[in-house]
Amino acid sequence: MEEQLCQEFATNNFVVENDEAAQQCDLLWFGRGAGASMCVTFGLKPDELVSSWELFYLNRQMDGGRVLNSHLASFRQFLERERRESFRKKQTGLHFYTEDDIDMLLDDGKQNGELEENPLPGTPRAVSANKQISNPNILFEGSVYEDPDNLTPPPVASKTRGVGTNTPGDIFTPKFGDTPFGRRSNKCTVQSVFNEHLVEETSDSVSPPASEEEVVRRIRPIQRCQVDVIGTWPKSGCRYMFVRTENRVNAIERRMQKFATSISEKLQCNLATHVAVASQEKVTVVGRLCCEGEGRLNEKSVLLEGSIEHSNGMRVRLDLRNVSQFSLFPGQVMVVEGQNPSGYCLVASRILDASPLPSLTKLSQEEDPPAKRQAIHLLPQDPVQSETSHQLCILTAAGPFTTSDNLAYEPFVELLAYARKKRPNLLVLMGPFVDRDHPHIKQGNVDKTFANIFEEQVRTRVEEYCEEMGEGARVLLVPSYRDAHHDCIFPQPPFDANGFEDPDRQITLLANPGLIKCNEITMGCCTADVLRHLSSEEVSRAPPGVSSDRMTRLASHLLAQRSFYPLFPAAQGVSLDLSLAPGSLDLPCTPDLLLLPSNLAPFVKVLSVPLTSSLEHIEETGNVAATVKSICVNPGHLAKGITGGTFAEILIVPYIENAQSQILESRAKVTIMRI
């Protein structure tokens, strides 16, 4: 078992510290003299254990790719917590009290000087250690156990942590300060800052004034930014999930043809070669990766599927023994150079998997005829033109926007309060807004329709925010396939504009995924957790002694493959439909700013992908300028469980004359904050 674990760790670019670490992974001691195999205890295979380690490794933001002895105890607690959460999700209408619940109740009692008689409805009262319980049935105040003659059935405990019985009215209007979110102590704390040296030219925030007249005098109108929507998307009310196999095949074929055309133009090579034709000479073929069988992709199960046009869709095994560096996932389109002496196995010597597009600014400056340029569809421009000499402030947050113990949307209210103080030019809100995975939504503990919840809790508050902040404030709404009140499909149409009262055109409704141009920068948004999905499917190899940032590598796949969601087949739970709007998942240009909310730890990364489709070419020529760069931001989720999460504040400073660098990487300040 230890050898299998070490081999699986090595396959996923993890180095086990020593034999003792491998033994602890295989044999974890609980107590004195009692040993149990971790794989057997948690019901995991070696590959599943390593996958769990990868998730633990990414969330902890550890570096080096080493499995250390000091991390194994925390990893064991992580596995135990995941197993408990998995068991809870299978139950309905039950709540399991854990040490966290007890600690929360004890902490509240210590802060108040003594424990309350009934801290939360439906929870047990604290009993003194020296006091014996004469009647064990008297545990809950006002329940059937207190009065044996009372035949009223006991209340059913809520599934959410730390919460007892809730009526439909309670979950929408809880008592102020009586929730774990209201009692949090780390309000608006800064988690991390990218380009901390950049400062705002003028602050639009409002400090405590002496009088109300001073407030009016000091608040200046918000500089209105120009927002244009780029690309195509499915139409609202479309008929989906009736996709035919032919449509899927055509979508995959179109991706391979576009990729092959791009590579052949850049490298001046012929890619019209059959992938399964035996040849003793070197051949260059194009295809997409797929897994030989069910389960996760690994180096021994990689197949290359050729295009229908040149290879009739045939597949060959891909041998990667001679490739020193790669990062692969199912659905990835690439060009492979190698030998195929038998016709059944292609021994690769070189892999080209990146063909990004330039940014929109570079596309507009090209001198090529319009027929050779990427077709970009823009909505009618906003009548109010913006000045690029002003700084741009963007506030972005991703759902869920309410905690799991109620539907009062307390984090969302706090976010809008912060936005009123900060006064950003653009407020980007990414779904889910009415999360279908919310415990009260799943159990049906609501007396309102999902559309009414969105209207009362989200749409009304957004309209009030726009009216209060003036016509200069802009709001961008991006849906999610987890929204219970919207089309559960990906790619996803935008919200219906007829449901919003927006006389000043302050609210922009974007599809999922979507791309916009805000002043001089382009910004892409995708609410599908593509980073998490790629992380669970990717297999990579790096040369000895060379380390690479995993999050940067995963996010760079979107630019390299020219797609918001290059993974195929899609992850479980993603209702991918490739027949609605062909090209809606494609990136028409490389966005300057990429917003990818994920369950992984929030981060800010600078993506750099070579335009030449080969890192070796850059190393040989030293032409680092032949790359496209983008800033990727994972703002996290605004609500995490029963408490608050994180959001991101982005500041774009204007161009500076005679400056050495005008790229967005040196002009953007990104702050990850806790709500």
PDB file of C-alpha atoms in Angstrom, residues 163-439:
ATOM      1  CA  VAL A 163     -29.642  26.541  14.211  1.00  0.00           C
ATOM      2  CA  GLY A 164     -32.702  24.899  15.678  1.00  0.00           C
ATOM      3  CA  THR A 165     -36.285  25.170  14.542  1.00  0.00           C
ATOM      4  CA  ASN A 166     -37.012  27.925  12.079  1.00  0.00           C
ATOM      5  CA  THR A 167     -40.356  28.956  10.685  1.00  0.00           C
ATOM      6  CA  PRO A 168     -40.529  30.392   7.149  1.00  0.00           C
ATOM      7  CA  GLY A 169     -40.842  33.873   8.607  1.00  0.00           C
ATOM      8  CA  ASP A 170     -37.793  33.457  10.855  1.00  0.00           C
ATOM      9  CA  ILE A 171     -35.431  32.509   8.036  1.00  0.00           C
ATOM     10  CA  PHE A 172     -36.170  35.771   6.191  1.00  0.00           C
ATOM     11  CA  THR A 173     -36.169  38.118   9.196  1.00  0.00           C
ATOM     12  CA  PRO A 174     -33.920  36.840  11.999  1.00  0.00           C
ATOM     13  CA  LYS A 175     -33.270  38.966  15.046  1.00  0.00           C
ATOM     14  CA  PHE A 176     -30.576  41.568  14.528  1.00  0.00           C
ATOM     15  CA  GLY A 177     -27.246  40.431  15.958  1.00  0.00           C
ATOM     16  CA  ASP A 178     -28.701  37.035  16.907  1.00  0.00           C
ATOM     17  CA  THR A 179     -26.962  35.123  14.110  1.00  0.00           C
ATOM     18  CA  PRO A 180     -23.378  33.879  13.874  1.00  0.00           C
ATOM     19  CA  PHE A 181     -22.818  36.312  11.000  1.00  0.00           C
ATOM     20  CA  GLY A 182     -23.985  39.243  13.130  1.00  0.00           C
ATOM     21  CA  ARG A 183     -21.636  38.199  15.945  1.00  0.00           C
ATOM     22  CA  ARG A 184     -18.521  37.911  13.777  1.00  0.00           C
ATOM     23  CA  SER A 185     -15.445  39.821  14.913  1.00  0.00           C
ATOM     24  CA  ASN A 186     -13.323  39.983  11.727  1.00  0.00           C
ATOM     25  CA  LYS A 187     -15.506  42.442   9.826  1.00  0.00           C
ATOM     26  CA  CYS A 188     -13.925  44.070   6.726  1.00  0.00           C
ATOM     27  CA  THR A 189     -10.437  42.760   7.448  1.00  0.00           C
ATOM     28  CA  VAL A 190      -7.900  42.650   4.618  1.00  0.00           C
ATOM     29  CA  GLN A 191      -6.834  39.131   3.615  1.00  0.00           C
ATOM     30  CA  SER A 192      -4.270  39.928   0.903  1.00  0.00           C
ATOM     31  CA  VAL A 193      -3.244  42.820  -1.349  1.00  0.00           C
ATOM     32  CA  PHE A 194      -1.778  42.717  -4.858  1.00  0.00           C
ATOM     33  CA  ASN A 195       0.325  45.786  -5.797  1.00  0.00           C
ATOM     34  CA  GLU A 196       0.011  47.270  -2.345  1.00  0.00           C
ATOM     35  CA  HIS A 197       2.203  50.243  -3.306  1.00  0.00           C
ATOM     36  CA  LEU A 198      -0.541  51.705  -5.543  1.00  0.00           C
ATOM     37  CA  VAL A 199      -2.738  54.318  -3.871  1.00  0.00           C
ATOM     38  CA  GLU A 200      -5.931  56.061  -4.849  1.00  0.00           C
ATOM     39  CA  GLU A 201      -5.601  59.529  -6.267  1.00  0.00           C
ATOM     40  CA  THR A 202      -8.734  60.779  -4.572  1.00  0.00           C
ATOM     41  CA  SER A 203     -10.904  58.894  -2.131  1.00  0.00           C
ATOM     42  CA  ASP A 204     -14.632  58.882  -2.767  1.00  0.00           C
ATOM     43  CA  SER A 205     -15.341  57.286   0.594  1.00  0.00           C
ATOM     44  CA  VAL A 206     -17.167  59.235   3.231  1.00  0.00           C
ATOM     45  CA  SER A 207     -15.464  59.744   6.603  1.00  0.00           C
ATOM     46  CA  PRO A 208     -17.481  60.705   9.689  1.00  0.00           C
ATOM     47  CA  PRO A 209     -18.545  64.355   9.065  1.00  0.00           C
ATOM     48  CA  ALA A 210     -19.594  67.045  11.485  1.00  0.00           C
ATOM     49  CA  SER A 211     -23.052  67.602  10.009  1.00  0.00           C
ATOM     50  CA  GLU A 212     -25.385  66.336   7.282  1.00  0.00           C
ATOM     51  CA  GLU A 213     -24.615  69.402   5.111  1.00  0.00           C
ATOM     52  CA  GLU A 214     -20.976  68.412   5.176  1.00  0.00           C
ATOM     53  CA  VAL A 215     -21.918  64.958   3.911  1.00  0.00           C
ATOM     54  CA  VAL A 216     -23.747  66.428   0.919  1.00  0.00           C
ATOM     55  CA  ARG A 217     -20.911  68.861   0.262  1.00  0.00           C
ATOM     56  CA  ARG A 218     -18.162  66.259   0.426  1.00  0.00           C
ATOM     57  CA  ILE A 219     -19.829  63.493  -1.641  1.00  0.00           C
ATOM     58  CA  ARG A 220     -18.980  63.904  -5.300  1.00  0.00           C
ATOM     59  CA  PRO A 221     -20.874  62.219  -8.131  1.00  0.00           C
ATOM     60  CA  ILE A 222     -19.435  58.900  -9.328  1.00  0.00           C
ATOM     61  CA  GLN A 223     -17.616  59.050 -12.652  1.00  0.00           C
ATOM     62  CA  ARG A 224     -19.739  56.893 -14.978  1.00  0.00           C
ATOM     63  CA  CYS A 225     -17.815  54.147 -16.753  1.00  0.00           C
ATOM     64  CA  GLN A 226     -18.651  52.754 -20.161  1.00  0.00           C
ATOM     65  CA  VAL A 227     -19.717  49.092 -20.222  1.00  0.00           C
ATOM     66  CA  ASP A 228     -20.020  47.177 -23.511  1.00  0.00           C
ATOM     67  CA  VAL A 229     -20.915  43.490 -23.766  1.00  0.00           C
ATOM     68  CA  ILE A 230     -18.750  41.347 -26.064  1.00  0.00           C
ATOM     69  CA  GLY A 231     -19.554  37.991 -27.654  1.00  0.00           C
ATOM     70  CA  THR A 232     -22.639  35.840 -28.160  1.00  0.00           C
ATOM     71  CA  TRP A 233     -24.804  34.021 -25.618  1.00  0.00           C
ATOM     72  CA  PRO A 234     -27.971  31.897 -25.435  1.00  0.00           C
ATOM     73  CA  LYS A 235     -31.279  33.740 -25.533  1.00  0.00           C
ATOM     74  CA  SER A 236     -33.507  33.903 -22.493  1.00  0.00           C
ATOM     75  CA  GLY A 237     -36.261  31.277 -22.509  1.00  0.00           C
ATOM     76  CA  CYS A 238     -34.397  29.023 -24.917  1.00  0.00           C
ATOM     77  CA  ARG A 239     -35.199  25.321 -25.219  1.00  0.00           C
ATOM     78  CA  TYR A 240     -32.251  23.509 -23.696  1.00  0.00           C
ATOM     79  CA  MET A 241     -31.045  20.007 -22.757  1.00  0.00           C
ATOM     80  CA  PHE A 242     -32.198  18.583 -26.062  1.00  0.00           C
ATOM     81  CA  VAL A 243     -28.691  18.476 -27.471  1.00  0.00           C
ATOM     82  CA  ARG A 244     -27.958  15.783 -30.012  1.00  0.00           C
ATOM     83  CA  THR A 245     -24.746  13.804 -30.295  1.00  0.00           C
ATOM     84  CA  GLU A 246     -24.150  15.453 -33.657  1.00  0.00           C
ATOM     85  CA  ASN A 247     -24.082  18.894 -32.057  1.00  0.00           C
ATOM     86  CA  ARG A 248     -21.510  17.822 -29.477  1.00  0.00           C
ATOM     87  CA  VAL A 249     -19.310  16.284 -32.144  1.00  0.00           C
ATOM     88  CA  ASN A 250     -19.535  19.423 -34.274  1.00  0.00           C
ATOM     89  CA  ALA A 251     -18.598  21.628 -31.320  1.00  0.00           C
ATOM     90  CA  ILE A 252     -15.500  19.540 -30.567  1.00  0.00           C
ATOM     91  CA  GLU A 253     -14.572  19.425 -34.232  1.00  0.00           C
ATOM     92  CA  ARG A 254     -14.886  23.202 -34.537  1.00  0.00           C
ATOM     93  CA  ARG A 255     -12.513  23.697 -31.582  1.00  0.00           C
ATOM     94  CA  MET A 256      -9.889  21.413 -33.135  1.00  0.00           C
ATOM     95  CA  GLN A 257     -10.145  23.066 -36.537  1.00  0.00           C
ATOM     96  CA  LYS A 258      -9.742  26.567 -35.114  1.00  0.00           C
ATOM     97  CA  PHE A 259      -6.796  25.462 -32.982  1.00  0.00           C
ATOM     98  CA  ALA A 260      -5.115  23.711 -35.925  1.00  0.00           C
ATOM     99  CA  THR A 261      -5.584  26.744 -38.157  1.00  0.00           C
ATOM    100  CA  SER A 262      -4.029  29.020 -35.556  1.00  0.00           C
ATOM    101  CA  ILE A 263      -0.999  26.789 -34.969  1.00  0.00           C
ATOM    102  CA  SER A 264      -0.385  26.140 -38.656  1.00  0.00           C
ATOM    103  CA  GLU A 265      -0.379  29.887 -39.397  1.00  0.00           C
ATOM    104  CA  LYS A 266       2.080  30.627 -36.593  1.00  0.00           C
ATOM    105  CA  LEU A 267       4.462  27.701 -37.112  1.00  0.00           C
ATOM    106  CA  GLN A 268       4.027  27.312 -40.872  1.00  0.00           C
ATOM    107  CA  CYS A 269       3.450  23.559 -40.648  1.00  0.00           C
ATOM    108  CA  ASN A 270       0.980  21.089 -42.124  1.00  0.00           C
ATOM    109  CA  LEU A 271      -1.388  19.467 -39.628  1.00  0.00           C
ATOM    110  CA  ALA A 272      -3.445  17.429 -42.111  1.00  0.00           C
ATOM    111  CA  THR A 273      -1.961  14.119 -40.913  1.00  0.00           C
ATOM    112  CA  HIS A 274      -3.897  11.083 -39.745  1.00  0.00           C
ATOM    113  CA  VAL A 275      -3.190  10.319 -36.074  1.00  0.00           C
ATOM    114  CA  ALA A 276      -3.368   6.529 -36.602  1.00  0.00           C
ATOM    115  CA  VAL A 277      -1.197   6.183 -39.710  1.00  0.00           C
ATOM    116  CA  ALA A 278       2.013   4.244 -39.071  1.00  0.00           C
ATOM    117  CA  SER A 279       5.139   6.193 -39.961  1.00  0.00           C
ATOM    118  CA  GLN A 280       8.839   5.901 -39.089  1.00  0.00           C
ATOM    119  CA  GLU A 281       9.332   9.620 -39.597  1.00  0.00           C
ATOM    120  CA  LYS A 282       8.266  12.432 -37.310  1.00  0.00           C
ATOM    121  CA  VAL A 283       4.688  13.573 -37.786  1.00  0.00           C
ATOM    122  CA  THR A 284       2.747  16.558 -36.444  1.00  0.00           C
ATOM    123  CA  VAL A 285      -0.911  15.928 -35.645  1.00  0.00           C
ATOM    124  CA  VAL A 286      -3.697  17.771 -33.872  1.00  0.00           C
ATOM    125  CA  GLY A 287      -6.311  16.267 -31.573  1.00  0.00           C
ATOM    126  CA  ARG A 288      -7.984  16.387 -28.205  1.00  0.00           C
ATOM    127  CA  LEU A 289      -7.116  14.410 -25.089  1.00  0.00           C
ATOM    128  CA  CYS A 290      -9.442  11.863 -23.559  1.00  0.00           C
ATOM    129  CA  CYS A 291      -9.177   9.181 -20.921  1.00  0.00           C
ATOM    130  CA  GLU A 292      -8.953   5.518 -21.899  1.00  0.00           C
ATOM    131  CA  GLY A 293     -11.448   4.396 -19.262  1.00  0.00           C
ATOM    132  CA  GLU A 294     -13.537   5.651 -16.406  1.00  0.00           C
ATOM    133  CA  GLY A 295     -11.848   7.498 -13.595  1.00  0.00           C
ATOM    134  CA  ARG A 296      -9.230  10.172 -13.432  1.00  0.00           C
ATOM    135  CA  LEU A 297      -6.764  10.842 -16.223  1.00  0.00           C
ATOM    136  CA  ASN A 298      -3.181   9.678 -15.660  1.00  0.00           C
ATOM    137  CA  GLU A 299      -0.029   9.339 -17.743  1.00  0.00           C
ATOM    138  CA  LYS A 300      -0.806   5.726 -18.675  1.00  0.00           C
ATOM    139  CA  SER A 301      -4.395   6.342 -19.809  1.00  0.00           C
ATOM    140  CA  VAL A 302      -3.982   9.283 -22.196  1.00  0.00           C
ATOM    141  CA  LEU A 303      -5.538   8.925 -25.635  1.00  0.00           C
ATOM    142  CA  LEU A 304      -5.331  11.410 -28.497  1.00  0.00           C
ATOM    143  CA  GLU A 305      -8.478  11.705 -30.608  1.00  0.00           C
ATOM    144  CA  GLY A 306      -7.952  13.123 -34.079  1.00  0.00           C
ATOM    145  CA  SER A 307     -10.320  15.348 -35.996  1.00  0.00           C
ATOM    146  CA  ILE A 308     -13.058  13.939 -38.186  1.00  0.00           C
ATOM    147  CA  GLU A 309     -11.759  15.890 -41.161  1.00  0.00           C
ATOM    148  CA  HIS A 310      -8.270  14.336 -41.170  1.00  0.00           C
ATOM    149  CA  SER A 311      -8.447  11.275 -38.864  1.00  0.00           C
ATOM    150  CA  ASN A 312     -12.103  10.178 -38.940  1.00  0.00           C
ATOM    151  CA  GLY A 313     -12.205  10.641 -35.169  1.00  0.00           C
ATOM    152  CA  MET A 314      -9.832   7.732 -34.497  1.00  0.00           C
ATOM    153  CA  ARG A 315      -7.825   7.516 -31.265  1.00  0.00           C
ATOM    154  CA  VAL A 316      -4.277   6.434 -30.470  1.00  0.00           C
ATOM    155  CA  ARG A 317      -2.424   5.978 -27.210  1.00  0.00           C
ATOM    156  CA  LEU A 318      -0.152   8.902 -26.325  1.00  0.00           C
ATOM    157  CA  ASP A 319       3.251   8.012 -24.876  1.00  0.00           C
ATOM    158  CA  LEU A 320       4.686  10.896 -22.825  1.00  0.00           C
ATOM    159  CA  ARG A 321       7.972   9.365 -21.685  1.00  0.00           C
ATOM    160  CA  ASN A 322      10.061  11.821 -23.737  1.00  0.00           C
ATOM    161  CA  VAL A 323       8.139  14.954 -22.698  1.00  0.00           C
ATOM    162  CA  SER A 324       9.758  16.646 -19.698  1.00  0.00           C
ATOM    163  CA  GLN A 325       6.965  19.117 -18.918  1.00  0.00           C
ATOM    164  CA  PHE A 326       3.230  19.005 -19.505  1.00  0.00           C
ATOM    165  CA  SER A 327      -0.155  19.785 -17.955  1.00  0.00           C
ATOM    166  CA  LEU A 328      -3.017  17.696 -19.331  1.00  0.00           C
ATOM    167  CA  PHE A 329      -6.759  17.351 -18.795  1.00  0.00           C
ATOM    168  CA  PRO A 330      -9.649  15.719 -20.724  1.00  0.00           C
ATOM    169  CA  GLY A 331     -10.905  17.827 -23.612  1.00  0.00           C
ATOM    170  CA  GLN A 332      -7.612  19.688 -24.081  1.00  0.00           C
ATOM    171  CA  VAL A 333      -6.818  20.407 -27.741  1.00  0.00           C
ATOM    172  CA  MET A 334      -3.143  20.235 -28.640  1.00  0.00           C
ATOM    173  CA  VAL A 335      -0.614  19.685 -31.396  1.00  0.00           C
ATOM    174  CA  VAL A 336       1.689  16.695 -30.880  1.00  0.00           C
ATOM    175  CA  GLU A 337       4.971  16.090 -32.648  1.00  0.00           C
ATOM    176  CA  GLY A 338       6.381  12.569 -32.506  1.00  0.00           C
ATOM    177  CA  GLN A 339       6.615   9.129 -34.070  1.00  0.00           C
ATOM    178  CA  ASN A 340       3.941   6.491 -34.580  1.00  0.00           C
ATOM    179  CA  PRO A 341       5.764   3.390 -35.896  1.00  0.00           C
ATOM    180  CA  SER A 342       2.968   0.920 -35.163  1.00  0.00           C
ATOM    181  CA  GLY A 343      -0.069   3.105 -35.823  1.00  0.00           C
ATOM    182  CA  TYR A 344      -1.440   2.427 -32.339  1.00  0.00           C
ATOM    183  CA  CYS A 345       0.883   4.427 -30.068  1.00  0.00           C
ATOM    184  CA  LEU A 346       2.163   7.934 -30.714  1.00  0.00           C
ATOM    185  CA  VAL A 347       5.466   8.572 -28.915  1.00  0.00           C
ATOM    186  CA  ALA A 348       5.416  12.318 -28.329  1.00  0.00           C
ATOM    187  CA  SER A 349       8.584  14.393 -28.385  1.00  0.00           C
ATOM    188  CA  ARG A 350       6.977  17.837 -28.283  1.00  0.00           C
ATOM    189  CA  ILE A 351       3.591  19.197 -27.225  1.00  0.00           C
ATOM    190  CA  LEU A 352       2.037  22.532 -28.203  1.00  0.00           C
ATOM    191  CA  ASP A 353      -1.071  23.216 -26.141  1.00  0.00           C
ATOM    192  CA  ALA A 354      -1.325  27.022 -26.137  1.00  0.00           C
ATOM    193  CA  SER A 355      -2.635  29.329 -28.825  1.00  0.00           C
ATOM    194  CA  PRO A 356      -4.030  32.403 -27.048  1.00  0.00           C
ATOM    195  CA  LEU A 357      -5.512  35.447 -28.701  1.00  0.00           C
ATOM    196  CA  PRO A 358      -4.128  38.946 -28.171  1.00  0.00           C
ATOM    197  CA  SER A 359      -6.004  41.434 -26.050  1.00  0.00           C
ATOM    198  CA  LEU A 360      -8.761  43.589 -27.487  1.00  0.00           C
ATOM    199  CA  THR A 361      -6.431  46.590 -27.611  1.00  0.00           C
ATOM    200  CA  LYS A 362      -3.967  44.749 -29.793  1.00  0.00           C
ATOM    201  CA  LEU A 363      -6.745  43.417 -32.003  1.00  0.00           C
ATOM    202  CA  SER A 364      -8.003  46.936 -32.684  1.00  0.00           C
ATOM    203  CA  GLN A 365      -4.485  48.053 -33.623  1.00  0.00           C
ATOM    204  CA  GLU A 366      -3.826  45.271 -36.118  1.00  0.00           C
ATOM    205  CA  GLU A 367      -3.432  46.222 -39.748  1.00  0.00           C
ATOM    206  CA  ASP A 368      -4.843  43.006 -41.130  1.00  0.00           C
ATOM    207  CA  PRO A 369      -8.004  43.164 -43.251  1.00  0.00           C
ATOM    208  CA  PRO A 370     -11.272  42.754 -41.368  1.00  0.00           C
ATOM    209  CA  ALA A 371     -11.741  39.254 -42.787  1.00  0.00           C
ATOM    210  CA  LYS A 372      -8.723  38.010 -40.837  1.00  0.00           C
ATOM    211  CA  ARG A 373      -9.702  39.619 -37.540  1.00  0.00           C
ATOM    212  CA  GLN A 374     -11.669  37.906 -34.826  1.00  0.00           C
ATOM    213  CA  ALA A 375     -15.332  38.805 -35.162  1.00  0.00           C
ATOM    214  CA  ILE A 376     -16.477  40.642 -32.039  1.00  0.00           C
ATOM    215  CA  HIS A 377     -20.072  41.597 -31.435  1.00  0.00           C
ATOM    216  CA  LEU A 378     -20.630  44.720 -29.350  1.00  0.00           C
ATOM    217  CA  LEU A 379     -23.917  45.941 -28.004  1.00  0.00           C
ATOM    218  CA  PRO A 380     -24.816  49.590 -28.747  1.00  0.00           C
ATOM    219  CA  GLN A 381     -22.409  51.772 -26.830  1.00  0.00           C
ATOM    220  CA  ASP A 382     -23.521  53.663 -23.792  1.00  0.00           C
ATOM    221  CA  PRO A 383     -24.403  57.277 -24.626  1.00  0.00           C
ATOM    222  CA  VAL A 384     -22.349  58.527 -21.684  1.00  0.00           C
ATOM    223  CA  GLN A 385     -18.682  58.411 -22.690  1.00  0.00           C
ATOM    224  CA  SER A 386     -16.098  57.899 -19.976  1.00  0.00           C
ATOM    225  CA  GLU A 387     -12.658  59.387 -19.623  1.00  0.00           C
ATOM    226  CA  THR A 388      -9.756  56.965 -19.405  1.00  0.00           C
ATOM    227  CA  SER A 389      -7.739  59.522 -17.453  1.00  0.00           C
ATOM    228  CA  HIS A 390      -9.748  58.733 -14.315  1.00  0.00           C
ATOM    229  CA  GLN A 391      -9.122  55.786 -12.045  1.00  0.00           C
ATOM    230  CA  LEU A 392     -11.537  52.877 -12.126  1.00  0.00           C
ATOM    231  CA  CYS A 393     -12.791  51.180  -8.949  1.00  0.00           C
ATOM    232  CA  ILE A 394     -14.480  47.777  -9.256  1.00  0.00           C
ATOM    233  CA  LEU A 395     -16.096  45.871  -6.394  1.00  0.00           C
ATOM    234  CA  THR A 396     -16.778  42.203  -7.116  1.00  0.00           C
ATOM    235  CA  ALA A 397     -18.422  39.449  -5.071  1.00  0.00           C
ATOM    236  CA  ALA A 398     -19.741  35.972  -5.816  1.00  0.00           C
ATOM    237  CA  GLY A 399     -22.614  34.069  -4.252  1.00  0.00           C
ATOM    238  CA  PRO A 400     -24.009  32.574  -2.167  1.00  0.00           C
ATOM    239  CA  PHE A 401     -25.098  35.951  -0.810  1.00  0.00           C
ATOM    240  CA  THR A 402     -26.774  34.587   2.307  1.00  0.00           C
ATOM    241  CA  THR A 403     -25.614  32.298   5.065  1.00  0.00           C
ATOM    242  CA  SER A 404     -26.789  28.703   5.338  1.00  0.00           C
ATOM    243  CA  ASP A 405     -28.844  29.268   8.514  1.00  0.00           C
ATOM    244  CA  ASN A 406     -31.330  31.779   7.028  1.00  0.00           C
ATOM    245  CA  LEU A 407     -32.408  33.650   3.903  1.00  0.00           C
ATOM    246  CA  ALA A 408     -32.012  37.169   5.278  1.00  0.00           C
ATOM    247  CA  TYR A 409     -29.083  37.962   2.926  1.00  0.00           C
ATOM    248  CA  GLU A 410     -27.094  39.615   5.704  1.00  0.00           C
ATOM    249  CA  PRO A 411     -23.733  39.408   3.825  1.00  0.00           C
ATOM    250  CA  PHE A 412     -25.341  41.019   0.781  1.00  0.00           C
ATOM    251  CA  VAL A 413     -26.703  43.890   2.899  1.00  0.00           C
ATOM    252  CA  GLU A 414     -23.244  44.396   4.393  1.00  0.00           C
ATOM    253  CA  LEU A 415     -21.686  44.399   0.911  1.00  0.00           C
ATOM    254  CA  LEU A 416     -24.071  47.090  -0.341  1.00  0.00           C
ATOM    255  CA  ALA A 417     -23.358  49.135   2.785  1.00  0.00           C
ATOM    256  CA  TYR A 418     -19.640  48.930   2.059  1.00  0.00           C
ATOM    257  CA  ALA A 419     -20.288  49.850  -1.587  1.00  0.00           C
ATOM    258  CA  ARG A 420     -22.231  52.937  -0.502  1.00  0.00           C
ATOM    259  CA  LYS A 421     -19.220  53.997   1.522  1.00  0.00           C
ATOM    260  CA  LYS A 422     -16.593  53.082  -1.084  1.00  0.00           C
ATOM    261  CA  ARG A 423     -18.639  54.363  -4.062  1.00  0.00           C
ATOM    262  CA  PRO A 424     -17.127  52.138  -6.797  1.00  0.00           C
ATOM    263  CA  ASN A 425     -17.589  52.826 -10.497  1.00  0.00           C
ATOM    264  CA  LEU A 426     -18.734  49.248 -11.113  1.00  0.00           C
ATOM    265  CA  LEU A 427     -20.248  46.674  -8.770  1.00  0.00           C
ATOM    266  CA  VAL A 428     -19.942  43.118 -10.146  1.00  0.00           C
ATOM    267  CA  LEU A 429     -22.312  40.569  -8.564  1.00  0.00           C
ATOM    268  CA  MET A 430     -21.903  36.947  -9.645  1.00  0.00           C
ATOM    269  CA  GLY A 431     -24.368  34.218  -8.722  1.00  0.00           C
ATOM    270  CA  PRO A 432     -25.767  32.078  -7.316  1.00  0.00           C
ATOM    271  CA  PHE A 433     -28.279  34.559  -5.902  1.00  0.00           C
ATOM    272  CA  VAL A 434     -30.951  32.010  -4.919  1.00  0.00           C
ATOM    273  CA  ASP A 435     -28.735  28.997  -4.341  1.00  0.00           C
ATOM    274  CA  ARG A 436     -30.409  25.683  -5.079  1.00  0.00           C
ATOM    275  CA  ASP A 437     -27.968  24.012  -2.639  1.00  0.00           C
ATOM    276  CA  HIS A 438     -29.088  26.179   0.288  1.00  0.00           C
ATOM    277  CA  PRO A 439     -30.449  23.920   3.079  1.00  0.00           C
TER     278      PRO A 439
END
